[in-house]
Amino acid sequence: MAAHFGSRLRRGATTTAVAAAAVAALAASQAPGVTTDDQGRQTTGSEATPDGNGDGSATGNGRYYTDLPPLDSPTASPSPGTGSTTPAGTAEAGIPATVLDAYKKAETELRSSKPGCNLPWQLLAAIGKVESGQARGGRVDANGTTYSKILGPKLDGNGFALIADTDNGAYDGDSAYDRAVGPMQFIPSTWEWAGRDGNGDGAKNPNNIYDAALAAGHYLCRFDRDLSVQSELNKAILGYNNSQEYLNTVLSWLEYYRKGTHEVPDGTGTLPSHSNDDGQGASPAPSPSPPKTPKPPKTAKPTKPSTPGDGGSTSPSPSPPPSTPKPPSPTPPTPTDTVDHLEDAGTAKLTATAGDTFDQKVAVRTETKAGKAVAKVRVRFTIVGDTDATFTGGETVATIVTNSAGKATAPALVAGQKTGDFTVRATVVGRSVAGLDYTATVTEPQADALARTSATELTCVPGGEFADQVEVKATYKNAVADGVAATATIVKSADDATENDKGPYFKDADGKTVRTLKDLKTDANGLLKLPKLYADDTAGTFLLRIDTTGGATLTVELKVAAATTTTP
């Protein structure tokens, strides 16, 4: 009989118990650095998370499936009628074709965009199994979109995190609370920044397995993680759903899929039967009880007639008035509910040279209408504009919880190679209050000093070539100045920077004479080595002037004179 998604069939207790014990032992030995906070939740350190939920997870720590893989691992066996081998074994090893293709395409894209992450597609398969049973056993169309939305429970604080609506129901159809969406179960506030277009249709749809798998891959690869390192892998999985049991379950499926798997037709995948809100598993449906024989109605006893004066009455006793139900107690406001506005918390001017880290950070404070600081409020910082700048770790969004003084400080900004202005926007997560925008500026690399790397005098005979090439080193505030733009010109004099029309010269690619070189840049060590210099027939002392961005200038003497002859 075909399985149904969400059905609750009890597994063999012995198999599950043994597998759970083995996985728990494995995870306990492979999860260094996992600690618990003051609420007993597992944490993996203080990485700033760009998630839009209080627990720092992609899913809002919602429901997931706890079924463990069989103890008999998939093995490779010859395919009938062919000489090739394909994984065979239990049905659990089969992954629906489109879903499997999405995982593998995501791995390929991450191998190109984030090669240091070493993301295996089997990790996406393990998470996809635990989150949605591989998109409900592969119930997706040819483009990878699920036939119907896969929604988690309302995150209303009843057994799960409390996350008020952040998308007006656009993704999850719920305008009161957020719900995890799609085969990889992203909550809307996380999908808003983490979503990717994995199938090239121009849309980012959490209900599309290609989009969701690619987004999950990028999410797992945050903070420059290397998933080939076990501790980093554990952090990534706990970042997806902050639960030790979740980590154990995903690791068990990852190990299972690494040993072999195979493709099955869409819609025929094996579906899970237990979730983390099932307790020990759902009880079997009760057997129908036999119908009861109805008892004969009781005969009402006659009412004793009243005798005058004995206080009796033939009228029924009056019933007590119905009690008025007490109104439900109002829900106390959350800290976020009390926020009236954002205030700047001492952010200084944001300027950095291309490729450098900004010295200053964006800091804001959440306050009530009366100006009182509000702690434990999530503030989202977003980089906006045409820039390749990021926060430390390579992300463009970071969510920080305000401290006891109501202050949230964004991670350090790292300038890219694009120069110009961009914006860092601070907003309150889950609250419609005006945000704060900060302008950050990336300037070209600069140098404030230039010096030759050699003291050798530069001389040449008329019509000859200089034996030594000019090499200079650029510094800025006594540090190496790399990537600094420079110009080199043979000038007329120290007081006249006009290009000279005689004397030493360079050659271009066609061998033609040029006396000005533009678009030069210092290398990673701040060094700039100019091409070989030649001399025309004019003798004399000439000047080579080198100018850089930032105002550093160096003038070098070039002497052209006839060779001295010695009288015998």
Coordinates of C-alpha atoms in Angstrom, one line a residue:
M1 CA 0.0 0.0 0.0
A2 CA 1.4 3.4 -0.9
A3 CA 2.6 5.5 2.0
H4 CA 1.0 8.9 2.7
F5 CA 3.0 12.0 3.7
G6 CA 2.5 12.7 7.4
S7 CA 1.0 9.3 8.1
R8 CA 2.0 7.9 11.5
L9 CA 3.1 4.3 11.2
R10 CA 5.2 2.9 14.0
R11 CA 8.6 1.5 13.1
G12 CA 10.2 -1.6 14.6
A13 CA 11.3 -0.4 18.0
T14 CA 14.5 -2.5 18.1
T15 CA 15.8 -1.2 14.8
T16 CA 15.1 2.4 15.6
A17 CA 16.6 2.2 19.1
V18 CA 19.8 0.6 17.9
A19 CA 20.2 3.1 15.1
A20 CA 19.4 6.1 17.4
A21 CA 22.0 4.9 19.9
A22 CA 24.6 4.5 17.2
V23 CA 23.9 8.0 15.7
A24 CA 23.9 9.6 19.1
A25 CA 27.3 8.2 19.9
L26 CA 28.6 9.3 16.5
A27 CA 27.3 12.9 17.0
A28 CA 28.5 13.1 20.5
S29 CA 32.1 12.3 19.4
Q30 CA 31.9 14.6 16.3
A31 CA 30.3 17.7 17.6
P32 CA 33.0 19.7 19.3
G33 CA 32.2 23.2 20.4
V34 CA 28.4 22.5 20.8
T35 CA 27.2 24.2 24.0
T36 CA 23.9 25.2 25.5
D37 CA 22.6 28.6 26.3
D38 CA 20.6 29.7 29.4
Q39 CA 17.5 28.2 27.9
G40 CA 19.0 24.8 27.3
R41 CA 19.3 25.1 23.5
Q42 CA 22.3 23.9 21.6
T43 CA 24.6 26.6 20.2
T44 CA 27.8 26.6 18.3
G45 CA 29.4 29.9 19.1
S46 CA 28.7 33.5 18.6
E47 CA 28.5 33.8 14.8
A48 CA 26.3 36.6 13.8
T49 CA 23.4 35.1 11.9
P50 CA 21.6 36.8 9.1
D51 CA 18.4 35.0 9.9
G52 CA 15.1 36.6 10.6
N53 CA 14.2 34.5 13.6
G54 CA 15.2 34.5 17.2
D55 CA 16.8 31.1 17.2
G56 CA 19.1 31.8 14.3
S57 CA 17.9 28.9 12.1
A58 CA 16.7 28.6 8.5
T59 CA 13.5 26.8 9.5
G60 CA 12.6 28.5 12.7
N61 CA 13.3 25.2 14.5
G62 CA 10.0 23.8 13.3
R63 CA 8.8 20.3 12.7
Y64 CA 11.1 17.8 11.1
Y65 CA 11.0 14.0 10.5
T66 CA 12.9 11.8 12.9
D67 CA 12.8 8.5 11.0
L68 CA 16.3 7.0 10.8
P69 CA 17.8 5.1 7.8
P70 CA 17.8 1.3 7.8
L71 CA 20.8 -0.4 9.4
D72 CA 21.5 -2.2 6.2
S73 CA 23.3 0.3 4.0
P74 CA 22.8 0.5 0.3
T75 CA 25.3 -1.4 -1.8
A76 CA 26.3 -1.5 -5.4
S77 CA 25.1 -4.4 -7.6
P78 CA 25.1 -4.9 -11.4
S79 CA 22.1 -3.5 -13.1
P80 CA 20.1 -6.1 -15.0
G81 CA 21.2 -6.5 -18.6
T82 CA 24.2 -4.1 -18.2
G83 CA 27.7 -4.3 -17.1
S84 CA 27.4 -1.1 -14.9
T85 CA 26.7 -1.0 -11.2
T86 CA 24.0 1.0 -9.6
P87 CA 23.2 1.3 -5.9
A88 CA 20.6 -1.2 -4.9
G89 CA 19.1 -2.2 -1.5
T90 CA 16.2 -0.8 0.4
A91 CA 13.7 1.6 -1.0
E92 CA 15.0 4.2 1.4
A93 CA 18.1 4.6 -0.8
G94 CA 16.0 5.8 -3.7
I95 CA 15.7 9.6 -4.3
P96 CA 13.2 11.0 -6.8
A97 CA 14.8 11.9 -10.1
T98 CA 14.1 15.6 -10.2
V99 CA 14.9 16.1 -6.5
L100 CA 18.2 14.2 -6.9
D101 CA 19.1 16.3 -10.0
A102 CA 18.4 19.5 -8.0
Y103 CA 20.8 18.4 -5.2
K104 CA 23.5 17.6 -7.7
K105 CA 23.1 20.8 -9.6
A106 CA 23.3 22.8 -6.3
E107 CA 26.6 21.0 -5.4
T108 CA 28.0 21.9 -8.9
E109 CA 27.1 25.6 -8.5
L110 CA 28.6 25.8 -5.0
R111 CA 31.7 24.0 -6.1
S112 CA 32.2 26.9 -8.5
S113 CA 31.0 29.9 -6.4
K114 CA 32.3 28.7 -3.0
P115 CA 34.9 26.0 -3.7
G116 CA 36.3 26.1 -0.2
C117 CA 32.9 25.0 1.3
N118 CA 33.2 21.4 -0.1
L119 CA 29.4 21.0 0.0
P120 CA 28.4 17.4 -0.8
W121 CA 25.0 16.9 -2.4
Q122 CA 24.3 14.1 0.0
L123 CA 24.1 16.7 2.8
L124 CA 21.3 18.4 0.9
A125 CA 19.6 15.0 0.4
A126 CA 19.9 14.3 4.1
I127 CA 18.3 17.7 5.0
G128 CA 15.7 17.3 2.3
K129 CA 14.8 13.9 3.7
V130 CA 14.4 15.2 7.3
E131 CA 12.6 18.4 6.3
S132 CA 10.1 17.1 3.8
G133 CA 10.7 13.5 2.9
Q134 CA 12.4 14.6 -0.4
A135 CA 9.5 16.9 -1.4
R136 CA 6.8 14.4 -0.4
G137 CA 8.5 11.6 -2.2
G138 CA 9.2 13.7 -5.3
R139 CA 5.7 15.2 -5.9
V140 CA 7.1 17.9 -8.2
D141 CA 6.5 18.9 -11.8
A142 CA 9.1 18.9 -14.6
N143 CA 10.4 22.3 -13.5
G144 CA 10.9 21.1 -9.9
T145 CA 7.9 22.9 -8.3
T146 CA 5.8 21.0 -5.8
Y147 CA 2.3 20.3 -6.9
S148 CA 1.0 21.8 -3.6
K149 CA 2.7 23.9 -1.0
I150 CA 4.6 22.1 1.8
L151 CA 4.0 24.1 4.9
G152 CA 5.2 23.6 8.5
P153 CA 3.1 24.3 11.5
K154 CA 2.3 27.8 12.7
L155 CA 5.2 29.3 14.6
D156 CA 2.9 30.7 17.2
G157 CA 5.0 29.6 20.3
N158 CA 2.8 26.5 20.9
G159 CA 5.5 23.8 20.9
F160 CA 7.7 25.7 18.4
A161 CA 9.3 29.1 18.1
L162 CA 7.2 32.2 18.2
I163 CA 7.7 34.1 15.0
A164 CA 5.0 36.7 14.0
D165 CA 4.2 37.1 10.4
T166 CA 7.0 38.7 8.3
D167 CA 5.7 38.3 4.7
N168 CA 2.0 39.2 5.0
G169 CA 1.3 35.6 4.1
A170 CA 2.9 36.0 0.7
Y171 CA 4.9 32.7 1.0
D172 CA 3.0 30.7 3.6
G173 CA -0.6 32.0 3.3
D174 CA -0.6 33.0 7.0
S175 CA -0.8 36.7 7.9
A176 CA -0.6 36.1 11.6
Y177 CA 2.4 33.8 12.1
D178 CA 5.2 32.6 9.9
R179 CA 5.4 28.9 8.7
A180 CA 8.3 27.1 7.1
V181 CA 7.7 26.7 3.4
G182 CA 8.8 24.3 0.7
P183 CA 10.8 21.1 0.4
M184 CA 13.8 22.6 2.4
Q185 CA 11.4 24.4 4.9
F186 CA 12.6 28.0 4.9
I187 CA 10.8 30.5 7.0
P188 CA 9.7 33.5 4.9
S189 CA 12.0 36.0 6.7
T190 CA 15.0 33.8 5.9
W191 CA 13.9 33.0 2.3
E192 CA 13.6 36.8 1.7
W193 CA 17.4 37.2 1.7
A194 CA 18.6 33.6 1.2
G195 CA 16.4 32.6 -1.7
R196 CA 18.1 31.7 -5.0
D197 CA 17.0 31.0 -8.6
G198 CA 18.3 27.4 -9.1
N199 CA 16.5 26.5 -12.3
G200 CA 17.1 29.8 -14.2
D201 CA 13.5 30.8 -14.6
G202 CA 14.0 34.2 -13.2
A203 CA 12.1 33.5 -10.0
K204 CA 13.1 32.5 -6.4
N205 CA 10.4 30.1 -5.3
P206 CA 10.7 28.3 -2.0
N207 CA 8.4 25.6 -3.3
N208 CA 10.8 24.8 -6.2
I209 CA 13.3 22.1 -5.3
Y210 CA 16.0 23.6 -7.6
D211 CA 15.6 27.1 -6.0
A212 CA 15.3 25.6 -2.4
A213 CA 18.3 23.2 -2.8
L214 CA 20.6 26.0 -4.0
A215 CA 19.4 28.4 -1.3
A216 CA 20.1 25.6 1.3
G217 CA 23.6 25.1 -0.1
H218 CA 24.4 28.8 0.2
Y219 CA 22.9 28.9 3.7
L220 CA 25.0 26.0 4.8
C221 CA 28.2 27.5 3.3
R222 CA 28.0 30.8 5.2
F223 CA 30.8 32.2 7.3
D224 CA 33.4 30.7 5.0
R225 CA 32.7 27.2 6.4
D226 CA 34.6 24.2 5.1
L227 CA 32.1 21.3 5.4
S228 CA 34.8 18.7 5.0
V229 CA 35.8 19.6 8.6
Q230 CA 33.4 17.8 11.0
S231 CA 33.1 20.7 13.5
E232 CA 32.2 23.1 10.7
L233 CA 29.7 20.6 9.3
N234 CA 28.0 20.3 12.7
K235 CA 27.8 24.1 13.0
A236 CA 26.2 24.3 9.5
I237 CA 23.5 21.7 10.3
L238 CA 22.8 23.2 13.8
G239 CA 22.5 26.5 12.0
Y240 CA 19.7 25.0 9.9
N241 CA 17.8 23.7 12.9
N242 CA 19.2 24.3 16.3
S243 CA 18.6 20.8 17.9
Q244 CA 21.0 18.1 18.8
E245 CA 18.5 15.4 17.8
Y246 CA 18.2 17.2 14.4
L247 CA 22.0 17.1 14.0
N248 CA 22.0 13.3 14.9
T249 CA 19.3 12.6 12.4
V250 CA 20.8 14.5 9.5
L251 CA 24.2 13.0 10.1
S252 CA 22.7 9.5 10.0
W253 CA 21.1 10.2 6.6
L254 CA 24.2 11.9 5.3
E255 CA 26.3 8.8 6.1
Y256 CA 23.6 6.5 4.6
Y257 CA 23.4 8.4 1.3
R258 CA 27.2 8.6 1.1
K259 CA 27.3 4.8 1.0
G260 CA 25.1 4.7 -2.1
T261 CA 21.8 5.7 -3.5
H262 CA 19.8 5.5 -6.7
E263 CA 17.3 7.4 -8.7
V264 CA 13.6 6.5 -8.6
P265 CA 10.7 8.1 -10.6
D266 CA 9.2 11.3 -9.2
G267 CA 6.3 10.7 -6.8
T268 CA 7.5 7.2 -5.8
G269 CA 10.0 8.1 -3.0
T270 CA 9.6 6.5 0.5
L271 CA 7.9 8.9 2.9
P272 CA 8.7 9.4 6.6
S273 CA 6.2 8.6 9.3
H274 CA 7.5 10.2 12.5
S275 CA 8.1 13.8 13.4
N276 CA 9.7 15.5 16.3
D277 CA 6.3 16.5 17.7
D278 CA 5.0 12.9 17.8
G279 CA 6.6 11.9 21.1
Q280 CA 7.3 8.2 20.9
G281 CA 5.4 8.0 17.7
A282 CA 1.7 8.2 17.1
S283 CA -0.5 5.5 18.6
P284 CA -2.2 3.2 16.2
A285 CA -5.8 4.0 15.5
P286 CA -8.2 2.6 18.1
S287 CA -10.2 -0.5 17.1
P288 CA -13.9 0.3 16.6
S289 CA -15.9 -0.6 19.8
P290 CA -19.0 -2.9 19.5
P291 CA -22.3 -1.0 19.6
K292 CA -23.8 -0.7 23.0
T293 CA -27.3 -2.0 23.7
P294 CA -29.4 1.1 24.6
K295 CA -30.8 1.0 28.1
P296 CA -34.6 1.5 28.5
P297 CA -35.5 5.0 29.5
K298 CA -36.1 5.5 33.2
T299 CA -39.6 6.2 34.3
A300 CA -39.9 9.5 36.0
K301 CA -41.2 9.4 39.5
P302 CA -44.4 11.3 40.2
T303 CA -44.1 14.6 41.9
K304 CA -45.5 14.7 45.4
P305 CA -48.3 17.2 45.6
S306 CA -47.7 20.0 48.0
T307 CA -49.7 20.4 51.1
P308 CA -50.7 23.9 52.1
G309 CA -48.4 25.1 54.8
D310 CA -45.7 22.4 54.4
G311 CA -43.5 24.7 52.2
G312 CA -43.7 22.3 49.2
S313 CA -44.4 23.4 45.7
T314 CA -45.2 21.7 42.4
S315 CA -43.0 24.3 40.6
P316 CA -39.4 23.3 39.8
S317 CA -36.7 25.0 41.8
P318 CA -35.2 28.0 40.1
S319 CA -31.8 27.3 38.4
P320 CA -28.8 29.4 39.5
P321 CA -28.0 32.2 37.0
P322 CA -25.3 31.2 34.5
S323 CA -21.8 32.4 35.5
T324 CA -20.3 35.1 33.3
P325 CA -17.1 33.7 31.6
K326 CA -13.9 35.6 32.5
P327 CA -12.4 37.4 29.6
P328 CA -9.1 35.9 28.5
S329 CA -6.0 37.5 30.0
P330 CA -4.3 39.8 27.4
T331 CA -1.1 38.4 26.0
P332 CA 1.8 40.5 27.4
P333 CA 3.6 42.4 24.7
T334 CA 6.9 41.1 23.5
P335 CA 10.0 43.4 23.6
T336 CA 9.6 43.9 19.9
D337 CA 6.0 45.1 20.3
T338 CA 7.2 47.9 22.5
V339 CA 9.7 49.3 20.0
D340 CA 8.7 52.7 18.7
H341 CA 11.8 53.8 16.7
L342 CA 15.4 53.2 16.0
E343 CA 18.1 55.6 17.1
D344 CA 21.7 55.8 16.0
A345 CA 24.1 54.5 18.6
G346 CA 27.3 56.4 17.7
T347 CA 28.0 55.2 14.2
A348 CA 31.0 57.2 12.8
K349 CA 31.8 58.0 9.2
L350 CA 32.0 54.8 7.2
T351 CA 35.0 54.9 4.8
A352 CA 37.4 52.3 3.6
T353 CA 39.8 51.6 0.9
A354 CA 38.9 48.9 -1.7
G355 CA 39.7 45.5 -0.3
D356 CA 40.1 46.6 3.3
T357 CA 37.9 46.2 6.4
F358 CA 36.0 49.3 7.6
D359 CA 37.4 50.6 10.9
Q360 CA 33.9 51.7 12.0
K361 CA 30.7 49.6 12.5
V362 CA 27.1 50.5 12.2
A363 CA 25.4 50.6 15.6
V364 CA 21.7 51.3 16.4
R365 CA 19.5 51.3 19.5
T366 CA 15.9 50.2 19.8
E367 CA 13.7 52.5 22.0
T368 CA 10.2 52.9 23.2
K369 CA 8.2 56.0 22.5
A370 CA 9.4 57.4 25.8
G371 CA 13.0 56.8 24.7
K372 CA 13.7 53.8 26.9
A373 CA 16.1 51.2 25.5
V374 CA 14.6 47.8 24.6
A375 CA 16.6 44.7 24.9
K376 CA 16.3 41.3 23.2
V377 CA 15.0 42.8 19.9
R378 CA 16.2 41.5 16.5
V379 CA 17.7 44.1 14.3
R380 CA 18.4 43.3 10.6
F381 CA 21.3 45.0 8.8
T382 CA 21.2 44.8 5.0
I383 CA 23.7 46.0 2.5
V384 CA 21.9 47.9 -0.3
G385 CA 23.2 49.2 -3.6
D386 CA 25.6 48.4 -6.5
T387 CA 28.5 47.1 -4.4
D388 CA 30.5 44.0 -3.7
A389 CA 31.0 44.9 -0.1
T390 CA 29.9 42.4 2.5
F391 CA 29.8 41.8 6.2
T392 CA 32.6 39.7 7.7
G393 CA 31.9 36.1 6.5
G394 CA 30.8 37.2 3.1
E395 CA 27.1 37.8 3.7
T396 CA 25.1 40.9 2.8
V397 CA 22.5 40.5 5.6
A398 CA 23.0 40.1 9.3
T399 CA 20.6 39.9 12.2
I400 CA 21.7 40.9 15.7
V401 CA 19.8 40.8 19.0
T402 CA 20.0 44.0 21.0
N403 CA 21.8 43.8 24.3
S404 CA 20.7 45.1 27.7
A405 CA 21.3 48.7 26.6
G406 CA 19.1 48.1 23.5
K407 CA 22.1 48.3 21.3
A408 CA 22.8 46.2 18.2
T409 CA 26.1 46.5 16.4
A410 CA 26.5 45.1 12.9
P411 CA 29.4 42.9 12.0
A412 CA 32.4 44.6 10.4
L413 CA 32.0 45.7 6.8
V414 CA 34.5 44.5 4.3
A415 CA 35.0 46.6 1.2
G416 CA 35.1 44.9 -2.2
Q417 CA 36.8 46.2 -5.3
K418 CA 33.9 48.4 -6.5
T419 CA 34.5 52.0 -5.4
G420 CA 31.7 54.5 -4.6
D421 CA 28.9 54.7 -2.1
F422 CA 26.4 52.1 -0.9
T423 CA 23.9 51.9 2.0
V424 CA 23.7 49.8 5.1
R425 CA 20.0 49.7 6.2
A426 CA 19.0 48.8 9.8
T427 CA 15.4 47.6 10.4
V428 CA 13.5 45.9 13.3
V429 CA 12.5 42.3 12.5
G430 CA 8.8 41.8 13.1
R431 CA 8.0 45.4 13.7
S432 CA 6.9 48.1 11.2
V433 CA 9.0 51.1 12.2
A434 CA 11.1 53.3 10.1
G435 CA 14.6 52.0 9.4
L436 CA 17.9 53.9 9.5
D437 CA 20.1 54.2 6.4
Y438 CA 23.9 54.7 6.6
T439 CA 26.1 55.7 3.7
A440 CA 29.3 53.8 3.4
T441 CA 32.1 54.8 0.9
V442 CA 34.7 52.6 -0.8
T443 CA 37.6 54.6 -2.1
E444 CA 40.4 53.5 -4.4
P445 CA 43.6 52.1 -2.7
Q446 CA 45.9 55.0 -1.8
A447 CA 49.5 55.6 -1.2
D448 CA 51.1 58.4 0.8
A449 CA 54.7 57.5 0.1
L450 CA 56.8 56.1 -2.7
A451 CA 60.4 55.0 -2.7
R452 CA 62.7 53.3 -5.1
T453 CA 63.8 49.8 -4.2
S454 CA 67.3 50.4 -5.5
A455 CA 69.8 53.3 -5.1
T456 CA 71.5 52.5 -8.4
E457 CA 72.0 55.5 -10.6
L458 CA 70.0 55.3 -13.9
T459 CA 72.3 56.2 -16.8
C460 CA 72.3 55.5 -20.6
V461 CA 74.2 56.6 -23.7
P462 CA 72.3 58.4 -26.5
G463 CA 70.4 56.0 -28.6
G464 CA 70.9 53.2 -26.1
E465 CA 68.8 51.6 -23.4
F466 CA 68.9 51.8 -19.6
A467 CA 70.4 48.7 -18.0
D468 CA 68.1 48.9 -14.9
Q469 CA 64.3 49.1 -14.8
V470 CA 62.7 51.5 -12.3
E471 CA 61.0 49.8 -9.4
V472 CA 59.2 51.6 -6.6
K473 CA 57.3 50.5 -3.4
A474 CA 54.1 52.2 -2.3
T475 CA 53.0 52.5 1.3
Y476 CA 50.0 54.0 3.1
K477 CA 50.4 54.9 6.8
N478 CA 53.6 52.8 6.8
A479 CA 51.7 49.7 5.5
V480 CA 52.0 48.1 2.1
A481 CA 49.7 49.8 -0.4
D482 CA 48.6 47.2 -2.9
G483 CA 46.4 47.8 -5.9
V484 CA 47.2 51.5 -6.0
A485 CA 46.7 53.2 -9.3
A486 CA 49.7 55.1 -10.7
T487 CA 50.9 57.1 -13.7
A488 CA 54.5 57.4 -14.9
T489 CA 55.5 60.4 -17.1
I490 CA 58.8 61.8 -18.5
V491 CA 58.3 65.4 -17.6
K492 CA 60.0 68.6 -18.7
S493 CA 61.1 69.8 -15.3
A494 CA 60.4 69.6 -11.6
D495 CA 58.2 72.6 -11.9
D496 CA 56.6 71.6 -15.2
A497 CA 54.8 68.2 -15.2
T498 CA 54.0 68.5 -18.9
E499 CA 55.2 65.5 -20.9
N500 CA 58.6 66.0 -22.4
D501 CA 58.9 65.5 -26.2
K502 CA 62.5 64.4 -26.1
G503 CA 64.8 62.3 -24.0
P504 CA 64.1 58.9 -22.5
Y505 CA 61.0 57.0 -23.5
F506 CA 59.1 53.7 -23.1
K507 CA 57.8 51.5 -26.0
D508 CA 54.2 50.4 -26.4
A509 CA 53.2 46.9 -27.6
D510 CA 53.8 48.0 -31.2
G511 CA 57.3 49.4 -30.4
K512 CA 56.3 53.0 -30.7
T513 CA 57.7 55.7 -28.5
V514 CA 55.5 56.7 -25.4
R515 CA 56.6 59.0 -22.6
T516 CA 53.4 58.5 -20.4
L517 CA 52.2 55.2 -18.9
K518 CA 48.7 55.1 -17.4
D519 CA 46.6 52.5 -15.7
L520 CA 49.5 51.2 -13.7
K521 CA 48.9 49.4 -10.3
T522 CA 51.0 48.3 -7.5
D523 CA 51.0 44.5 -6.8
A524 CA 50.1 42.7 -3.6
N525 CA 53.4 43.7 -2.1
G526 CA 53.0 47.4 -3.0
L527 CA 55.6 47.1 -5.8
L528 CA 55.5 48.7 -9.2
K529 CA 58.1 47.8 -11.8
L530 CA 58.1 49.9 -14.9
P531 CA 59.0 48.7 -18.4
K532 CA 62.4 49.1 -19.9
L533 CA 63.5 52.7 -20.7
Y534 CA 65.3 53.8 -23.9
A535 CA 67.1 57.0 -24.9
D536 CA 66.9 59.0 -28.1
D537 CA 69.9 61.1 -29.3
T538 CA 69.4 63.9 -26.9
A539 CA 71.9 64.0 -24.0
G540 CA 71.2 65.5 -20.6
T541 CA 69.5 64.9 -17.3
F542 CA 65.8 64.1 -17.5
L543 CA 63.0 63.5 -14.9
L544 CA 60.6 60.6 -14.5
R545 CA 57.7 61.4 -12.3
I546 CA 55.4 58.8 -10.8
D547 CA 52.1 59.8 -9.3
T548 CA 49.6 57.6 -7.3
T549 CA 46.1 57.8 -6.0
G550 CA 46.3 59.4 -2.6
G551 CA 48.9 62.0 -3.6
A552 CA 52.2 60.1 -3.3
T553 CA 54.7 61.4 -5.9
L554 CA 58.3 60.4 -6.7
T555 CA 60.7 62.0 -9.1
V556 CA 63.6 59.9 -10.5
E557 CA 66.6 61.3 -12.4
L558 CA 67.5 59.8 -15.7
K559 CA 71.0 60.7 -17.1
V560 CA 71.8 60.4 -20.8
A561 CA 75.5 61.0 -21.7
A562 CA 78.1 59.8 -24.1
A563 CA 80.4 57.1 -22.8
T564 CA 83.6 58.4 -21.2
T565 CA 86.7 57.5 -23.1
T566 CA 90.0 56.8 -21.4
T567 CA 93.2 58.3 -23.0
P568 CA 95.9 55.6 -23.2

